[in-house]
XYZ file of C-alpha atoms in Angstrom:
469
model
C -13.335 9.970 41.712
C -10.141 8.689 42.712
C -9.523 5.661 44.444
C -8.784 6.915 48.510
C -6.436 5.198 50.601
C -9.105 4.161 52.877
C -5.736 2.697 55.131
C -4.330 6.435 55.377
C -7.690 7.979 56.405
C -9.299 5.397 58.346
C -13.075 5.441 58.357
C -13.338 7.861 55.156
C -14.523 5.734 51.991
C -15.767 7.187 48.584
C -18.855 6.837 49.457
C -18.660 9.461 52.499
C -16.539 11.760 50.133
C -19.280 12.110 47.734
C -22.321 12.406 50.339
C -19.513 15.121 51.425
C -17.385 16.835 49.903
C -20.267 19.911 49.556
C -19.643 23.546 49.190
C -20.324 25.411 51.800
C -19.635 28.516 54.338
C -16.310 28.528 55.924
C -19.065 30.060 59.199
C -16.979 32.729 60.619
C -20.071 34.644 60.943
C -23.457 33.342 61.472
C -25.457 33.961 59.020
C -22.660 34.566 56.597
C -21.525 37.521 54.925
C -23.348 37.026 51.790
C -26.659 36.813 53.918
C -25.273 41.224 54.058
C -28.079 43.228 52.538
C -28.223 47.200 51.535
C -30.948 47.796 53.458
C -29.267 47.355 55.972
C -28.189 50.908 56.574
C -25.973 53.480 58.263
C -28.570 54.105 61.402
C -28.286 50.994 62.013
C -24.902 50.665 62.821
C -24.493 54.252 64.417
C -27.253 52.729 66.853
C -25.524 49.589 67.117
C -22.495 51.759 68.102
C -24.486 54.101 70.570
C -26.006 51.353 72.722
C -22.288 50.486 72.916
C -21.205 53.497 74.577
C -24.674 53.372 76.822
C -24.087 50.170 77.017
C -27.169 48.831 75.993
C -24.984 46.248 74.061
C -24.626 43.372 76.020
C -19.767 43.047 76.481
C -20.438 47.133 75.749
C -18.727 48.028 78.508
C -15.464 44.904 77.102
C -12.695 45.641 75.479
C -12.861 45.707 71.365
C -11.124 44.070 68.628
C -9.854 46.581 66.140
C -9.242 45.057 62.151
C -7.747 47.573 59.294
C -7.785 46.918 56.534
C -5.036 47.236 54.292
C -5.809 46.899 50.592
C -2.747 47.465 48.081
C -0.189 44.362 47.024
C 2.518 44.846 44.478
C 1.280 41.863 42.531
C -1.145 39.177 42.206
C -1.686 36.037 43.653
C -3.740 34.298 41.616
C -5.357 32.208 43.837
C -6.788 35.712 46.409
C -10.579 36.182 47.084
C -8.848 38.905 49.047
C -10.124 42.128 48.948
C -7.142 44.119 47.046
C -5.878 46.982 44.348
C -2.488 45.810 42.303
C -0.113 48.689 42.235
C 3.481 49.992 42.238
C 2.050 53.307 43.170
C 2.976 53.928 47.095
C 1.956 57.084 46.504
C -1.950 55.583 47.094
C -0.616 54.458 50.557
C -1.009 58.515 51.947
C -4.669 59.291 49.873
C -5.935 56.279 51.236
C -4.228 56.611 54.731
C -5.516 60.284 55.402
C -9.621 59.108 54.298
C -8.761 55.972 56.902
C -8.181 58.776 60.087
C -10.956 60.210 59.086
C -13.435 57.141 58.949
C -12.020 56.521 62.586
C -12.865 59.575 63.858
C -16.149 59.345 62.346
C -16.578 55.981 64.525
C -14.739 57.191 67.269
C -17.789 59.944 67.248
C -20.205 57.660 67.371
C -18.517 55.575 70.729
C -18.746 58.692 72.516
C -15.552 57.810 74.566
C -12.615 55.985 74.362
C -12.556 52.227 73.616
C -10.325 49.352 75.355
C -8.737 47.461 72.296
C -7.975 43.507 73.054
C -6.248 42.541 69.517
C -5.647 44.285 66.823
C -5.088 43.333 62.930
C -3.396 44.710 60.544
C -4.753 42.456 57.244
C -4.860 42.942 53.724
C -3.629 43.094 51.133
C -0.217 43.121 51.520
C -0.253 45.980 55.099
C 3.184 45.608 54.818
C 2.891 47.610 51.175
C 2.829 51.080 53.931
C 6.601 52.056 54.716
C 7.472 52.413 57.673
C 6.616 56.322 58.340
C 2.837 55.263 57.057
C 3.101 52.772 59.214
C 4.271 54.556 62.131
C 1.292 57.786 61.675
C -0.949 54.934 60.799
C -0.161 53.544 65.028
C 0.083 56.463 65.931
C -3.594 57.527 64.814
C -4.643 54.558 66.410
C -2.987 54.895 70.166
C -4.068 58.767 69.857
C -8.161 56.807 69.425
C -8.393 53.901 71.520
C -6.495 52.612 74.326
C -4.043 49.033 74.256
C -4.947 47.346 76.832
C -2.207 45.397 78.540
C -1.639 42.277 76.791
C -3.362 43.438 73.260
C -2.943 41.534 70.857
C -1.484 43.132 68.236
C -1.314 41.064 64.689
C -0.235 41.956 60.924
C 0.486 39.912 57.954
C 3.450 40.190 56.640
C 4.110 39.027 52.879
C 7.853 37.690 53.559
C 8.832 39.279 49.801
C 8.281 42.883 51.321
C 10.301 43.296 55.007
C 13.623 42.973 55.815
C 15.414 42.393 58.899
C 15.085 46.448 59.285
C 11.515 46.255 59.186
C 10.373 43.892 60.813
C 12.780 46.339 63.650
C 10.590 48.625 63.052
C 7.107 46.227 63.341
C 8.088 45.724 66.535
C 8.575 49.153 67.696
C 5.677 50.309 67.035
C 3.950 47.539 69.429
C 3.450 44.670 67.112
C 4.175 41.386 68.791
C 2.418 38.798 66.271
C 3.393 38.067 62.571
C 1.406 36.090 60.130
C 3.490 35.001 56.997
C 1.830 34.116 54.080
C 3.249 31.218 52.374
C 0.520 29.029 51.131
C 3.312 26.039 49.339
C 7.057 26.419 48.981
C 7.220 24.126 45.729
C 8.327 25.649 43.010
C 6.259 24.499 40.499
C 3.501 25.628 42.915
C 4.866 28.579 43.172
C 5.243 29.493 40.140
C 1.327 28.412 38.962
C 0.225 31.022 41.169
C 2.526 34.095 40.682
C 3.855 33.663 43.800
C 7.419 33.023 44.251
C 9.250 32.936 47.911
C 12.474 30.822 48.597
C 12.236 28.962 52.418
C 15.320 29.982 52.728
C 13.467 33.571 52.880
C 11.276 33.037 55.626
C 13.138 30.814 57.561
C 15.326 33.938 57.752
C 13.158 35.875 58.537
C 11.479 33.717 61.327
C 14.666 33.189 63.059
C 15.004 37.133 62.978
C 11.472 37.516 64.389
C 12.868 34.931 67.366
C 15.144 37.337 68.264
C 13.463 39.968 67.719
C 10.742 38.846 70.978
C 8.036 38.559 69.147
C 5.571 36.676 70.861
C 4.357 34.380 68.644
C 4.501 34.094 64.595
C 1.449 32.261 62.181
C 2.301 30.645 59.349
C -0.306 30.925 56.376
C -1.198 27.436 54.150
C -3.341 26.634 51.180
C -3.597 22.717 50.005
C -5.597 22.837 46.339
C -3.509 24.506 44.547
C -2.870 23.934 40.877
C 0.286 21.362 40.038
C -0.157 20.105 44.228
C 0.754 16.851 44.443
C -0.118 14.777 48.100
C 3.835 14.112 47.757
C 4.560 17.791 47.363
C 2.532 19.083 50.267
C 4.200 16.273 52.181
C 7.484 18.593 51.374
C 5.698 21.828 52.862
C 4.328 20.129 55.695
C 8.070 18.956 56.362
C 9.955 22.138 56.189
C 6.770 24.133 57.976
C 7.624 21.655 60.713
C 11.244 22.782 60.750
C 10.472 26.046 60.842
C 8.084 25.707 63.962
C 6.218 28.431 64.065
C 3.604 28.868 66.908
C 0.852 28.325 64.729
C -0.298 27.341 61.845
C -3.377 28.192 59.553
C -4.407 25.422 56.371
C -7.737 26.203 54.657
C -8.647 24.553 51.741
C -8.284 26.492 48.245
C -11.531 27.098 46.721
C -11.665 28.490 43.289
C -14.168 30.732 42.061
C -13.275 32.154 39.038
C -16.211 33.297 38.422
C -16.224 35.601 41.894
C -12.973 36.272 41.755
C -11.151 37.587 38.324
C -7.446 36.719 39.635
C -8.700 33.000 39.736
C -9.562 32.939 35.811
C -5.256 32.809 35.335
C -5.076 29.480 36.814
C -5.491 25.958 35.031
C -8.367 24.572 36.643
C -6.668 20.540 34.775
C -3.620 21.362 37.047
C -5.956 21.315 40.268
C -5.861 18.059 42.229
C -9.168 16.196 42.511
C -10.647 15.718 45.629
C -9.506 12.240 47.273
C -6.308 13.988 46.911
C -6.926 17.185 48.693
C -8.731 15.002 51.225
C -5.613 13.528 51.899
C -3.724 16.203 51.370
C -5.417 17.871 54.432
C -4.841 14.424 56.017
C -1.512 14.286 55.549
C -1.408 17.814 57.441
C -3.082 16.804 60.218
C -1.141 13.495 61.038
C 2.235 15.400 60.558
C 1.735 18.903 62.571
C 0.292 16.498 65.288
C 3.248 14.087 64.663
C 5.541 16.974 64.911
C 4.295 18.420 68.415
C 1.208 20.911 67.261
C -2.097 20.780 68.626
C -5.364 20.116 66.777
C -6.971 23.387 67.502
C -10.415 22.322 64.481
C -11.133 22.872 60.985
C -7.977 24.407 60.041
C -5.773 25.944 62.344
C -2.755 23.992 64.243
C -1.036 25.649 67.472
C 2.113 24.562 69.926
C 0.804 22.926 73.214
C 1.727 25.917 75.201
C 0.298 28.823 72.162
C -2.717 30.449 73.552
C -4.554 29.168 71.326
C -3.712 25.532 72.143
C -4.763 26.857 75.613
C -8.026 28.284 74.622
C -8.267 25.375 73.677
C -8.520 22.588 75.946
C -9.636 25.313 78.383
C -13.217 25.908 76.553
C -12.567 29.122 75.806
C -11.746 29.172 71.736
C -14.260 31.305 69.617
C -13.965 31.761 66.204
C -14.156 35.120 64.501
C -14.490 37.299 60.524
C -10.191 35.897 60.963
C -10.731 32.053 61.964
C -10.262 31.451 65.738
C -9.393 33.521 68.274
C -8.207 33.183 72.116
C -10.665 36.405 72.143
C -13.678 36.482 74.102
C -17.286 37.032 72.013
C -16.952 40.843 71.749
C -17.299 43.222 69.193
C -15.550 43.553 66.349
C -14.954 47.741 64.733
C -13.593 47.428 60.881
C -11.891 50.240 59.207
C -10.923 50.483 55.719
C -12.051 49.827 52.109
C -14.538 46.756 52.515
C -14.002 45.614 56.525
C -15.933 43.905 58.321
C -17.407 44.450 61.618
C -19.504 43.420 64.777
C -21.080 45.539 66.952
C -23.922 43.906 69.414
C -26.529 41.537 67.377
C -25.768 43.007 63.683
C -23.197 42.302 61.189
C -22.143 45.747 58.598
C -19.647 45.919 56.012
C -17.368 49.108 54.121
C -17.957 50.283 50.753
C -15.585 47.507 48.215
C -14.425 49.960 46.113
C -11.858 52.712 47.130
C -14.092 55.228 44.882
C -16.994 54.439 46.988
C -15.233 54.785 50.549
C -13.725 57.585 49.582
C -16.784 59.736 48.492
C -18.805 58.443 51.104
C -16.408 59.407 54.564
C -15.625 62.612 52.359
C -18.884 62.995 52.554
C -19.116 62.835 56.662
C -20.941 59.563 56.387
C -19.424 56.122 57.720
C -19.381 54.075 54.476
C -21.106 51.357 55.771
C -22.828 49.209 52.170
C -24.839 46.601 53.675
C -25.127 44.350 56.495
C -27.742 42.741 58.824
C -29.347 43.189 62.373
C -29.956 39.842 64.017
C -32.697 38.624 64.496
C -33.219 35.755 67.669
C -33.547 32.808 65.745
C -30.343 33.459 64.240
C -28.575 34.362 67.460
C -29.929 30.632 68.570
C -28.342 29.238 65.353
C -24.685 30.782 65.609
C -24.580 29.492 69.334
C -25.011 25.875 67.598
C -22.837 26.767 64.753
C -19.931 28.013 66.776
C -20.301 26.021 70.030
C -19.706 22.780 66.854
C -16.783 24.618 65.185
C -15.234 25.562 67.880
C -15.827 22.834 71.071
C -17.182 19.830 68.864
C -19.585 19.714 71.007
C -22.783 21.330 71.393
C -24.598 20.817 75.288
C -28.229 21.312 75.335
C -28.447 23.218 78.500
C -25.642 26.111 77.757
C -28.690 26.644 75.019
C -31.019 26.606 76.455
C -30.239 29.011 79.317
C -28.970 31.540 77.253
C -32.139 31.549 74.510
C -35.129 30.199 76.181
C -35.837 27.564 74.361
C -35.981 23.504 74.505
C -33.177 22.529 71.677
C -35.144 18.907 71.041
C -38.203 21.420 70.353
C -36.513 23.860 68.546
C -34.365 21.701 66.032
C -36.849 18.481 65.934
C -35.791 18.302 62.086
C -32.284 19.686 62.254
C -31.804 16.383 65.371
C -33.424 14.162 62.266
C -31.053 15.198 60.031
C -27.921 14.470 61.930
C -29.705 10.608 61.979
C -27.938 9.616 58.565
C -24.384 11.522 60.108
C -24.359 9.658 63.044
C -24.676 6.489 61.293
C -21.985 7.495 59.441
C -19.820 8.315 62.689
C -19.648 11.380 61.988
C -21.486 12.294 65.014
C -22.784 11.086 68.241
C -26.331 12.637 69.308
C -26.762 11.654 73.489
C -29.172 12.761 75.202
C -28.383 16.216 75.884
C -25.669 17.573 73.449
C -23.555 16.505 70.085
C -20.794 15.096 70.382
C -18.745 15.462 66.979
C -16.405 12.276 66.224
C -12.214 12.506 65.660
C -13.714 11.619 61.726
C -16.529 14.314 61.772
C -14.126 16.754 62.183
C -13.033 16.321 58.064
C -16.593 17.149 57.608
C -18.129 19.710 60.877
C -18.757 22.184 58.478
C -21.445 19.984 57.019
C -22.367 19.312 60.404
C -22.627 22.743 61.204
C -24.709 23.114 57.618
C -27.078 21.084 58.732
C -28.307 24.501 62.009
C -28.236 27.246 58.864
C -31.643 28.270 58.268
C -30.774 30.149 55.066
C -28.660 26.991 53.151
C -32.397 26.135 51.429
C -30.736 24.440 48.305
C -28.100 23.405 46.742
C -27.871 25.712 44.373
C -27.181 28.253 47.252
C -24.045 26.629 47.903
C -22.400 27.848 44.209
C -20.771 30.458 45.632
C -19.020 29.081 48.608
C -16.488 26.876 49.232
C -15.882 22.847 49.291
C -15.502 21.154 51.879
C -12.930 19.230 51.528
């Protein structure tokens, strides 16, 4: 193992890294998506939608979050773990959009009345694979079936290689007010190694144009741990991104899982940085972005102090969903499109993962649910604990006890005993009526959350997850 510069990373020793740099979930949900089962049926999903329509779900009258998955990309990025279809045949989008609107109609029929949308997000794939007319048609279809709430967040993931100033202007006219640019890294050698070449100047120009067009927020996605990356090269990327001044920054650790994600087999594993280098990159990013005036939101997000995400963090209103940290309350999420994941009431669901299966279900008049999960009372209690740790870095026992009618110290006796060693290491402080994650513990907050994950019974079950560092 590479020697760690403990002066740059106070409190982190090789022993701490060896103990806590393990594989584990990112906890965009609990239970995590790998726990979904095919025994979860379309009828169970319909029942959850009907309960929302009847007001039987807590928050049933609250606005929805809507996620639209557009799977197409013109070229493959080797690091990518998203559900995607690589094609240069843009005519394939027409059939997909036709079926997507049919899925919308099937969903709205179960909801029975127009639903208010406070958050709309286009993800992929590359949503900007669609041309202007297709994007217009899709937005029109959404607005005909749902009601966009005043001040709704309307966001889209943008591949800088597929947009122009004219395209940005069209997105703004359609009502998009937030953009997320996929950057990952600006180093030319890293870009070649992952098959995604785009210049700093290209991204800089697009961000200037986005501001001029009045987009409320811009986000930049970065990945550390990619092939050919070094702490020195990543520091240059950090400095370049800080110069661009995006409103938000999402920083992810690369998860090399070539047995699960075929494109990753094209990456030379010998070119990947070791864990200590990745930790140095993370530390450099934390100190670098904070030093440039960004607020550290949590595990993988930064935001300018006046951004709504930073405001939510200061006010204790931060939430986490399948897209990461969010300002949206704990609201229902409808996922539309191939492989899309949703959450309605105490259920999670996921659509069919391949286009043939997705098309076949909808053309038979069926919602394309392939798997999901109905959460148990224990799942709900543990979700509350894990999300408090992930979002606030603190769990107040009283709030859990009042909401779930338990005694935390009795219910989680074994888990609190496991936290003793983490407290001795300096990752957490277990108070009489609370758990507090320390500044050092934020590096390993996923490991802290994992203590409360009932499904992680053995190390062998963790191989499918990314490493924490």
